């Protein structure tokens, strides 16, 4: 969902973005890379941090891009041109989504280094890469159908999409180093604090460096679009929206002038304003959903027009369904709506 209050944010680099395979230096030893993505969201930002581990000089990489030949070729260009002849010493992964972890196995094998990631996301990536559980297939289709998605054509396509995750993440590193909330990494002489965020991925890690005034926010705080917050079939009664909102509220304890390095979009200042915008955005959507369900019982599919106000393709519809259920579950689990399973096998939510 586009940010209507984007003008409250400031982009210190203006419109400058790295070319694919290129690099922009944001601070001494902090480099911004960009890789393409085969989605409507067409790019991901990655970060190179000058580092030294056990006396060896090199680089820490944050996030990897999806596993395809185009991204591997861009990495080769980065290795040749932007590492100053030094090795990559570690690969930090913010969360298990394909654009972030895709090439982690390739990078860590090539450089004989460790992947650093939360245990929850590591284990979920291992599971999702090696199987079809939770990322498409019959259980996903049944979940969407139980929330009112009745278009047989769409459901058939969702059933057929069972290898979606492995196609972008064919392998996951076989070992890892565990990141947790509160852990401090020393990267190139600067402390970087791990901040866990919930609601977008099971245990997303953002990194904050007080001395550099930088926050690598991952997907938890993005300047232009709102972070996807979805309920998925493996945890149908989850409340990711409440978890997400409480996670971003914690970001308000960081300094207001922090330069935010997001996974998508451009580095920006205005972290506190952005958290307020995201809170307001979801508060408005929750109010809309509460009102609609109080007027008459609704299922998630029939709220898509209200929530998204635009035509969605199948890929967007599956994300949108997850978001719609997230708003409904937040209201249901906090006692503001009730839920019942009707004779047609569809959950409908209504006022108390
Ligand atoms: Zn993500």
mmCIF file of C-alpha atoms and ligand atoms in Angstrom:
data_model
loop_
_atom_site.group_PDB
_atom_site.id
_atom_site.type_symbol
_atom_site.label_atom_id
_atom_site.label_comp_id
_atom_site.label_asym_id
_atom_site.label_seq_id
_atom_site.Cartn_x
_atom_site.Cartn_y
_atom_site.Cartn_z
ATOM 1 C CA UNK A 1 0.000 0.000 0.000
ATOM 2 C CA UNK A 2 1.535 3.335 -1.085
ATOM 3 C CA UNK A 3 2.531 5.863 1.556
ATOM 4 C CA UNK A 4 0.452 9.046 1.182
ATOM 5 C CA UNK A 5 2.578 10.854 3.761
ATOM 6 C CA UNK A 6 5.935 10.088 2.105
ATOM 7 C CA UNK A 7 6.752 13.831 1.963
ATOM 8 C CA UNK A 8 7.296 13.707 5.756
ATOM 9 C CA UNK A 9 10.377 11.563 5.151
ATOM 10 C CA UNK A 10 13.744 12.843 3.991
ATOM 11 C CA UNK A 11 16.028 11.131 1.489
ATOM 12 C CA UNK A 12 19.541 12.471 2.170
ATOM 13 C CA UNK A 13 20.918 10.936 -1.052
ATOM 14 C CA UNK A 14 18.148 12.374 -3.220
ATOM 15 C CA UNK A 15 17.359 10.141 -6.166
ATOM 16 C CA UNK A 16 20.765 8.453 -6.219
ATOM 17 C CA UNK A 17 20.567 4.645 -6.285
ATOM 18 C CA UNK A 18 23.314 2.115 -7.050
ATOM 19 C CA UNK A 19 23.302 0.649 -10.549
ATOM 20 C CA UNK A 20 22.898 -3.160 -10.642
ATOM 21 C CA UNK A 21 26.313 -4.530 -9.749
ATOM 22 C CA UNK A 22 27.356 -1.034 -8.654
ATOM 23 C CA UNK A 23 27.730 0.484 -5.200
ATOM 24 C CA UNK A 24 27.163 3.693 -3.256
ATOM 25 C CA UNK A 25 29.199 4.424 -0.114
ATOM 26 C CA UNK A 26 26.870 5.758 2.633
ATOM 27 C CA UNK A 27 29.476 6.137 5.377
ATOM 28 C CA UNK A 28 33.082 4.946 5.660
ATOM 29 C CA UNK A 29 32.910 1.175 5.197
ATOM 30 C CA UNK A 30 29.112 1.068 4.681
ATOM 31 C CA UNK A 31 28.161 0.295 1.087
ATOM 32 C CA UNK A 32 24.748 0.077 -0.541
ATOM 33 C CA UNK A 33 24.162 -2.565 -3.268
ATOM 34 C CA UNK A 34 21.046 -3.219 -5.280
ATOM 35 C CA UNK A 35 19.896 -6.437 -7.022
ATOM 36 C CA UNK A 36 16.923 -7.029 -9.322
ATOM 37 C CA UNK A 37 13.866 -9.103 -8.330
ATOM 38 C CA UNK A 38 11.459 -10.989 -10.600
ATOM 39 C CA UNK A 39 8.368 -9.441 -8.933
ATOM 40 C CA UNK A 40 6.283 -6.265 -9.175
ATOM 41 C CA UNK A 41 8.616 -5.107 -6.388
ATOM 42 C CA UNK A 42 11.604 -5.087 -8.726
ATOM 43 C CA UNK A 43 14.654 -4.581 -6.471
ATOM 44 C CA UNK A 44 16.209 -5.377 -3.110
ATOM 45 C CA UNK A 45 18.866 -3.361 -1.273
ATOM 46 C CA UNK A 46 21.823 -5.233 0.237
ATOM 47 C CA UNK A 47 24.555 -3.870 2.466
ATOM 48 C CA UNK A 48 28.307 -4.411 2.577
ATOM 49 C CA UNK A 49 29.988 -3.545 5.871
ATOM 50 C CA UNK A 50 33.784 -3.348 6.218
ATOM 51 C CA UNK A 51 34.733 -5.845 8.904
ATOM 52 C CA UNK A 52 37.522 -7.698 10.633
ATOM 53 C CA UNK A 53 37.049 -11.089 12.270
ATOM 54 C CA UNK A 54 39.800 -12.860 14.216
ATOM 55 C CA UNK A 55 42.389 -10.503 12.741
ATOM 56 C CA UNK A 56 41.275 -11.011 9.156
ATOM 57 C CA UNK A 57 40.089 -7.986 7.184
ATOM 58 C CA UNK A 58 37.061 -8.366 4.907
ATOM 59 C CA UNK A 59 33.367 -7.656 4.589
ATOM 60 C CA UNK A 60 30.089 -8.563 6.203
ATOM 61 C CA UNK A 61 27.188 -8.861 3.751
ATOM 62 C CA UNK A 62 23.610 -8.192 4.884
ATOM 63 C CA UNK A 63 21.051 -10.111 2.758
ATOM 64 C CA UNK A 64 21.651 -11.927 -0.510
ATOM 65 C CA UNK A 65 19.074 -11.585 -3.327
ATOM 66 C CA UNK A 66 17.128 -14.435 -4.940
ATOM 67 C CA UNK A 67 18.941 -17.486 -6.318
ATOM 68 C CA UNK A 68 19.144 -16.935 -10.069
ATOM 69 C CA UNK A 69 21.902 -16.483 -12.656
ATOM 70 C CA UNK A 70 21.317 -12.745 -13.016
ATOM 71 C CA UNK A 71 21.881 -12.106 -9.300
ATOM 72 C CA UNK A 72 24.938 -14.395 -9.200
ATOM 73 C CA UNK A 73 26.405 -12.429 -12.128
ATOM 74 C CA UNK A 74 25.842 -9.128 -10.287
ATOM 75 C CA UNK A 75 27.541 -10.562 -7.204
ATOM 76 C CA UNK A 76 30.548 -11.560 -9.332
ATOM 77 C CA UNK A 77 30.765 -7.950 -10.470
ATOM 78 C CA UNK A 78 30.619 -6.788 -6.832
ATOM 79 C CA UNK A 79 33.344 -9.282 -5.839
ATOM 80 C CA UNK A 80 35.569 -7.996 -8.648
ATOM 81 C CA UNK A 81 34.980 -4.282 -8.182
ATOM 82 C CA UNK A 82 33.829 -3.400 -4.689
ATOM 83 C CA UNK A 83 35.598 -5.620 -2.149
ATOM 84 C CA UNK A 84 39.039 -4.021 -2.467
ATOM 85 C CA UNK A 85 40.503 -7.493 -2.874
ATOM 86 C CA UNK A 86 39.196 -8.618 0.522
ATOM 87 C CA UNK A 87 37.010 -11.666 1.269
ATOM 88 C CA UNK A 88 33.460 -11.854 2.549
ATOM 89 C CA UNK A 89 33.719 -12.967 6.184
ATOM 90 C CA UNK A 90 30.058 -13.436 7.100
ATOM 91 C CA UNK A 91 26.585 -13.322 5.621
ATOM 92 C CA UNK A 92 23.893 -11.789 7.829
ATOM 93 C CA UNK A 93 20.316 -12.650 6.784
ATOM 94 C CA UNK A 94 17.491 -10.491 8.165
ATOM 95 C CA UNK A 95 14.774 -13.117 7.559
ATOM 96 C CA UNK A 96 13.829 -16.215 5.578
ATOM 97 C CA UNK A 97 12.056 -14.623 2.587
ATOM 98 C CA UNK A 98 13.537 -15.624 -0.806
ATOM 99 C CA UNK A 99 14.859 -12.191 -1.770
ATOM 100 C CA UNK A 100 16.839 -12.046 1.498
ATOM 101 C CA UNK A 101 18.122 -15.630 1.968
ATOM 102 C CA UNK A 102 18.051 -16.877 -1.659
ATOM 103 C CA UNK A 103 21.804 -16.875 -2.334
ATOM 104 C CA UNK A 104 22.987 -17.366 1.252
ATOM 105 C CA UNK A 105 24.058 -20.986 0.620
ATOM 106 C CA UNK A 106 25.957 -19.956 -2.525
ATOM 107 C CA UNK A 107 27.666 -16.997 -0.826
ATOM 108 C CA UNK A 108 28.699 -18.912 2.288
ATOM 109 C CA UNK A 109 30.034 -21.842 0.251
ATOM 110 C CA UNK A 110 31.931 -19.610 -2.119
ATOM 111 C CA UNK A 111 33.578 -17.614 0.678
ATOM 112 C CA UNK A 112 33.711 -20.442 3.241
ATOM 113 C CA UNK A 113 32.011 -18.288 5.825
ATOM 114 C CA UNK A 114 29.007 -18.531 8.164
ATOM 115 C CA UNK A 115 25.402 -17.407 7.746
ATOM 116 C CA UNK A 116 24.130 -15.371 10.705
ATOM 117 C CA UNK A 117 20.329 -15.481 11.101
ATOM 118 C CA UNK A 118 17.656 -16.031 13.763
ATOM 119 C CA UNK A 119 17.093 -19.697 14.613
ATOM 120 C CA UNK A 120 13.386 -19.489 13.795
ATOM 121 C CA UNK A 121 13.935 -18.144 10.308
ATOM 122 C CA UNK A 122 16.847 -20.518 9.658
ATOM 123 C CA UNK A 123 14.755 -23.536 10.523
ATOM 124 C CA UNK A 124 11.728 -22.326 8.574
ATOM 125 C CA UNK A 125 13.908 -21.677 5.509
ATOM 126 C CA UNK A 126 15.329 -25.203 5.771
ATOM 127 C CA UNK A 127 11.814 -26.633 5.983
ATOM 128 C CA UNK A 128 10.366 -24.497 3.191
ATOM 129 C CA UNK A 129 13.289 -25.059 0.841
ATOM 130 C CA UNK A 130 13.076 -28.828 1.183
ATOM 131 C CA UNK A 131 9.324 -29.289 1.053
ATOM 132 C CA UNK A 132 6.091 -27.717 -0.056
ATOM 133 C CA UNK A 133 4.673 -27.096 3.401
ATOM 134 C CA UNK A 134 3.122 -23.710 3.901
ATOM 135 C CA UNK A 135 4.244 -21.950 0.743
ATOM 136 C CA UNK A 136 1.512 -23.005 -1.668
ATOM 137 C CA UNK A 137 -0.137 -26.245 -2.642
ATOM 138 C CA UNK A 138 -3.301 -27.851 -1.280
ATOM 139 C CA UNK A 139 -3.130 -26.565 2.283
ATOM 140 C CA UNK A 140 -2.692 -22.953 1.133
ATOM 141 C CA UNK A 141 -5.612 -23.288 -1.290
ATOM 142 C CA UNK A 142 -7.805 -24.806 1.447
ATOM 143 C CA UNK A 143 -6.858 -21.965 3.802
ATOM 144 C CA UNK A 144 -7.793 -19.288 1.257
ATOM 145 C CA UNK A 145 -11.043 -21.125 0.447
ATOM 146 C CA UNK A 146 -11.940 -21.171 4.156
ATOM 147 C CA UNK A 147 -11.650 -17.383 4.052
ATOM 148 C CA UNK A 148 -13.977 -16.993 1.085
ATOM 149 C CA UNK A 149 -11.720 -17.179 -1.976
ATOM 150 C CA UNK A 150 -14.074 -19.113 -4.266
ATOM 151 C CA UNK A 151 -12.638 -18.533 -7.749
ATOM 152 C CA UNK A 152 -11.758 -22.090 -8.896
ATOM 153 C CA UNK A 153 -9.172 -20.854 -11.400
ATOM 154 C CA UNK A 154 -7.218 -18.973 -8.714
ATOM 155 C CA UNK A 155 -7.448 -21.885 -6.287
ATOM 156 C CA UNK A 156 -6.150 -24.285 -8.964
ATOM 157 C CA UNK A 157 -3.161 -22.004 -9.575
ATOM 158 C CA UNK A 158 -2.423 -21.793 -5.839
ATOM 159 C CA UNK A 159 -2.568 -25.612 -5.595
ATOM 160 C CA UNK A 160 -0.110 -25.852 -8.488
ATOM 161 C CA UNK A 161 2.328 -23.376 -6.921
ATOM 162 C CA UNK A 162 3.778 -25.828 -4.420
ATOM 163 C CA UNK A 163 7.425 -25.391 -5.431
ATOM 164 C CA UNK A 164 7.323 -21.606 -5.238
ATOM 165 C CA UNK A 165 9.798 -21.208 -2.354
ATOM 166 C CA UNK A 166 12.337 -23.868 -3.436
ATOM 167 C CA UNK A 167 12.433 -22.333 -6.914
ATOM 168 C CA UNK A 168 13.911 -19.159 -5.401
ATOM 169 C CA UNK A 169 15.712 -20.789 -2.478
ATOM 170 C CA UNK A 170 17.032 -24.105 -3.834
ATOM 171 C CA UNK A 171 19.454 -24.483 -0.913
ATOM 172 C CA UNK A 172 19.911 -23.114 2.600
ATOM 173 C CA UNK A 173 23.266 -23.077 4.426
ATOM 174 C CA UNK A 174 23.790 -26.312 6.370
ATOM 175 C CA UNK A 175 24.913 -24.462 9.500
ATOM 176 C CA UNK A 176 24.380 -21.020 11.021
ATOM 177 C CA UNK A 177 25.243 -18.640 13.805
ATOM 178 C CA UNK A 178 22.234 -17.603 15.841
ATOM 179 C CA UNK A 179 21.055 -13.977 15.973
ATOM 180 C CA UNK A 180 18.736 -12.990 18.839
ATOM 181 C CA UNK A 181 17.162 -9.842 20.189
ATOM 182 C CA UNK A 182 19.690 -7.799 22.163
ATOM 183 C CA UNK A 183 22.759 -9.553 20.741
ATOM 184 C CA UNK A 184 25.541 -7.125 19.837
ATOM 185 C CA UNK A 185 27.758 -7.732 16.827
ATOM 186 C CA UNK A 186 31.070 -5.963 16.444
ATOM 187 C CA UNK A 187 31.347 -5.120 12.760
ATOM 188 C CA UNK A 188 34.387 -3.143 11.717
ATOM 189 C CA UNK A 189 34.826 -1.633 15.182
ATOM 190 C CA UNK A 190 31.188 -0.554 15.488
ATOM 191 C CA UNK A 191 28.583 -2.192 17.696
ATOM 192 C CA UNK A 192 25.461 -3.311 15.842
ATOM 193 C CA UNK A 193 22.491 -4.285 18.047
ATOM 194 C CA UNK A 194 20.087 -7.013 16.883
ATOM 195 C CA UNK A 195 16.438 -5.973 17.161
ATOM 196 C CA UNK A 196 13.861 -8.722 16.680
ATOM 197 C CA UNK A 197 10.678 -7.852 14.805
ATOM 198 C CA UNK A 198 7.566 -10.004 14.508
ATOM 199 C CA UNK A 199 4.613 -10.110 12.131
ATOM 200 C CA UNK A 200 6.425 -10.025 8.773
ATOM 201 C CA UNK A 201 8.612 -13.088 9.297
ATOM 202 C CA UNK A 202 8.754 -15.351 12.363
ATOM 203 C CA UNK A 203 11.877 -13.732 13.864
ATOM 204 C CA UNK A 204 13.125 -10.887 11.676
ATOM 205 C CA UNK A 205 16.411 -9.254 12.711
ATOM 206 C CA UNK A 206 17.087 -5.535 12.176
ATOM 207 C CA UNK A 207 20.509 -4.115 13.041
ATOM 208 C CA UNK A 208 21.108 -0.774 14.729
ATOM 209 C CA UNK A 209 24.476 0.928 15.099
ATOM 210 C CA UNK A 210 24.271 3.784 17.621
ATOM 211 C CA UNK A 211 27.770 5.063 16.772
ATOM 212 C CA UNK A 212 27.058 5.219 13.032
ATOM 213 C CA UNK A 213 23.444 6.361 13.501
ATOM 214 C CA UNK A 214 22.270 3.641 11.097
ATOM 215 C CA UNK A 215 19.393 1.167 11.225
ATOM 216 C CA UNK A 216 19.372 -1.730 8.753
ATOM 217 C CA UNK A 217 15.622 -2.164 8.979
ATOM 218 C CA UNK A 218 15.169 -5.113 6.600
ATOM 219 C CA UNK A 219 11.494 -5.316 5.695
ATOM 220 C CA UNK A 220 10.192 -4.116 9.085
ATOM 221 C CA UNK A 221 10.148 -0.402 8.156
ATOM 222 C CA UNK A 222 10.004 0.610 4.482
ATOM 223 C CA UNK A 223 9.596 4.216 3.318
ATOM 224 C CA UNK A 224 7.137 3.905 0.452
ATOM 225 C CA UNK A 225 5.142 0.703 0.865
ATOM 226 C CA UNK A 226 3.706 -0.901 3.972
ATOM 227 C CA UNK A 227 5.359 -4.127 5.078
ATOM 228 C CA UNK A 228 3.421 -7.261 4.196
ATOM 229 C CA UNK A 229 1.777 -8.663 7.328
ATOM 230 C CA UNK A 230 -0.029 -11.890 6.504
ATOM 231 C CA UNK A 231 -1.668 -14.867 8.126
ATOM 232 C CA UNK A 232 -0.601 -18.073 6.346
ATOM 233 C CA UNK A 233 -1.988 -21.580 6.329
ATOM 234 C CA UNK A 234 0.492 -23.150 8.760
ATOM 235 C CA UNK A 235 -0.668 -20.845 11.569
ATOM 236 C CA UNK A 236 -4.249 -19.898 10.673
ATOM 237 C CA UNK A 237 -5.122 -18.303 14.050
ATOM 238 C CA UNK A 238 -1.989 -16.121 14.174
ATOM 239 C CA UNK A 239 -2.166 -12.409 15.015
ATOM 240 C CA UNK A 240 0.792 -11.029 13.031
ATOM 241 C CA UNK A 241 -0.654 -7.516 12.800
ATOM 242 C CA UNK A 242 -0.619 -6.946 16.566
ATOM 243 C CA UNK A 243 2.902 -8.406 16.696
ATOM 244 C CA UNK A 244 4.042 -6.170 13.845
ATOM 245 C CA UNK A 245 2.594 -2.999 15.376
ATOM 246 C CA UNK A 246 4.152 -3.663 18.781
ATOM 247 C CA UNK A 247 7.482 -4.427 17.049
ATOM 248 C CA UNK A 248 7.618 -1.133 15.165
ATOM 249 C CA UNK A 249 6.572 0.789 18.287
ATOM 250 C CA UNK A 250 9.843 -0.427 19.839
ATOM 251 C CA UNK A 251 11.704 1.379 17.034
ATOM 252 C CA UNK A 252 10.569 4.693 18.560
ATOM 253 C CA UNK A 253 13.232 4.242 21.235
ATOM 254 C CA UNK A 254 15.923 4.739 18.554
ATOM 255 C CA UNK A 255 17.169 8.303 17.893
ATOM 256 C CA UNK A 256 14.883 10.373 15.659
ATOM 257 C CA UNK A 257 17.722 11.270 13.283
ATOM 258 C CA UNK A 258 18.657 7.630 12.575
ATOM 259 C CA UNK A 259 19.368 6.969 8.910
ATOM 260 C CA UNK A 260 17.182 3.983 7.992
ATOM 261 C CA UNK A 261 18.555 1.527 5.430
ATOM 262 C CA UNK A 262 15.470 -0.385 4.176
ATOM 263 C CA UNK A 263 15.427 -3.505 1.990
ATOM 264 C CA UNK A 264 13.232 -1.773 -0.577
ATOM 265 C CA UNK A 265 13.208 1.924 -1.516
ATOM 266 C CA UNK A 266 15.865 4.476 -0.570
ATOM 267 C CA UNK A 267 17.698 5.256 2.702
ATOM 268 C CA UNK A 268 15.694 7.816 4.661
ATOM 269 C CA UNK A 269 15.444 9.786 7.856
ATOM 270 C CA UNK A 270 12.118 10.222 9.624
ATOM 271 C CA UNK A 271 11.918 6.847 11.428
ATOM 272 C CA UNK A 272 9.500 8.108 14.075
ATOM 273 C CA UNK A 273 7.220 9.702 11.471
ATOM 274 C CA UNK A 274 7.247 6.462 9.468
ATOM 275 C CA UNK A 275 6.278 4.380 12.501
ATOM 276 C CA UNK A 276 3.409 6.821 13.152
ATOM 277 C CA UNK A 277 2.317 6.574 9.518
ATOM 278 C CA UNK A 278 2.294 2.774 9.596
ATOM 279 C CA UNK A 279 0.374 2.743 12.876
ATOM 280 C CA UNK A 280 -2.175 5.193 11.450
ATOM 281 C CA UNK A 281 -2.462 3.206 8.215
ATOM 282 C CA UNK A 282 -3.299 -0.011 10.065
ATOM 283 C CA UNK A 283 -5.557 1.739 12.589
ATOM 284 C CA UNK A 284 -7.603 3.087 9.669
ATOM 285 C CA UNK A 285 -7.787 -0.339 8.007
ATOM 286 C CA UNK A 286 -8.813 -1.945 11.310
ATOM 287 C CA UNK A 287 -11.555 0.663 11.730
ATOM 288 C CA UNK A 288 -12.776 0.038 8.153
ATOM 289 C CA UNK A 289 -12.872 -3.732 8.704
ATOM 290 C CA UNK A 290 -14.608 -3.349 12.079
ATOM 291 C CA UNK A 291 -17.264 -1.146 10.525
ATOM 292 C CA UNK A 292 -17.834 -3.467 7.528
ATOM 293 C CA UNK A 293 -18.161 -6.564 9.736
ATOM 294 C CA UNK A 294 -20.432 -4.738 12.178
ATOM 295 C CA UNK A 295 -22.799 -3.865 9.298
ATOM 296 C CA UNK A 296 -22.958 -7.488 8.109
ATOM 297 C CA UNK A 297 -20.886 -10.655 8.632
ATOM 298 C CA UNK A 298 -17.913 -10.657 6.198
ATOM 299 C CA UNK A 299 -15.255 -13.118 5.101
ATOM 300 C CA UNK A 300 -11.697 -12.098 4.222
ATOM 301 C CA UNK A 301 -12.125 -12.322 0.430
ATOM 302 C CA UNK A 302 -14.987 -9.837 0.321
ATOM 303 C CA UNK A 303 -12.913 -7.252 2.208
ATOM 304 C CA UNK A 304 -10.194 -7.098 -0.479
ATOM 305 C CA UNK A 305 -11.864 -4.210 -2.363
ATOM 306 C CA UNK A 306 -12.271 -2.249 0.869
ATOM 307 C CA UNK A 307 -8.656 -2.839 1.932
ATOM 308 C CA UNK A 308 -6.833 -2.555 -1.379
ATOM 309 C CA UNK A 309 -9.054 -0.414 -3.663
ATOM 310 C CA UNK A 310 -7.355 -1.713 -6.832
ATOM 311 C CA UNK A 311 -7.340 -4.723 -9.142
ATOM 312 C CA UNK A 312 -4.990 -7.485 -7.945
ATOM 313 C CA UNK A 313 -3.272 -10.246 -9.906
ATOM 314 C CA UNK A 314 -3.061 -13.748 -8.407
ATOM 315 C CA UNK A 315 0.300 -13.175 -6.693
ATOM 316 C CA UNK A 316 -1.016 -9.954 -5.151
ATOM 317 C CA UNK A 317 -4.316 -11.642 -4.252
ATOM 318 C CA UNK A 318 -2.594 -14.290 -2.143
ATOM 319 C CA UNK A 319 -0.670 -11.586 -0.243
ATOM 320 C CA UNK A 320 -3.829 -9.484 0.065
ATOM 321 C CA UNK A 321 -5.827 -12.438 1.427
ATOM 322 C CA UNK A 322 -3.169 -12.990 4.066
ATOM 323 C CA UNK A 323 -3.344 -9.298 5.002
ATOM 324 C CA UNK A 324 -7.133 -9.311 5.115
ATOM 325 C CA UNK A 325 -7.135 -12.304 7.488
ATOM 326 C CA UNK A 326 -4.444 -10.517 9.558
ATOM 327 C CA UNK A 327 -6.778 -7.556 10.135
ATOM 328 C CA UNK A 328 -9.718 -9.849 10.892
ATOM 329 C CA UNK A 329 -7.698 -12.003 13.297
ATOM 330 C CA UNK A 330 -6.396 -8.916 15.125
ATOM 331 C CA UNK A 331 -9.964 -7.746 15.730
ATOM 332 C CA UNK A 332 -11.244 -11.252 16.549
ATOM 333 C CA UNK A 333 -8.434 -12.176 18.954
ATOM 334 C CA UNK A 334 -8.715 -8.859 20.789
ATOM 335 C CA UNK A 335 -12.427 -9.439 21.303
ATOM 336 C CA UNK A 336 -13.715 -6.740 18.939
ATOM 337 C CA UNK A 337 -15.206 -9.180 16.402
ATOM 338 C CA UNK A 338 -16.528 -12.703 16.660
ATOM 339 C CA UNK A 339 -15.836 -15.483 14.172
ATOM 340 C CA UNK A 340 -18.028 -18.381 13.091
ATOM 341 C CA UNK A 341 -17.564 -21.204 10.582
ATOM 342 C CA UNK A 342 -20.613 -21.311 8.329
ATOM 343 C CA UNK A 343 -22.168 -24.364 6.683
ATOM 344 C CA UNK A 344 -20.357 -23.493 3.425
ATOM 345 C CA UNK A 345 -16.995 -23.990 5.181
ATOM 346 C CA UNK A 346 -16.158 -20.251 5.199
ATOM 347 C CA UNK A 347 -15.217 -18.193 8.259
ATOM 348 C CA UNK A 348 -17.296 -15.031 8.675
ATOM 349 C CA UNK A 349 -16.570 -12.282 11.161
ATOM 350 C CA UNK A 350 -19.240 -10.100 12.742
ATOM 351 C CA UNK A 351 -19.752 -7.451 15.420
ATOM 352 C CA UNK A 352 -20.376 -8.446 19.019
HETATM 353 ZN ZN1 LIG B 1 10.327 -10.043 3.676
#
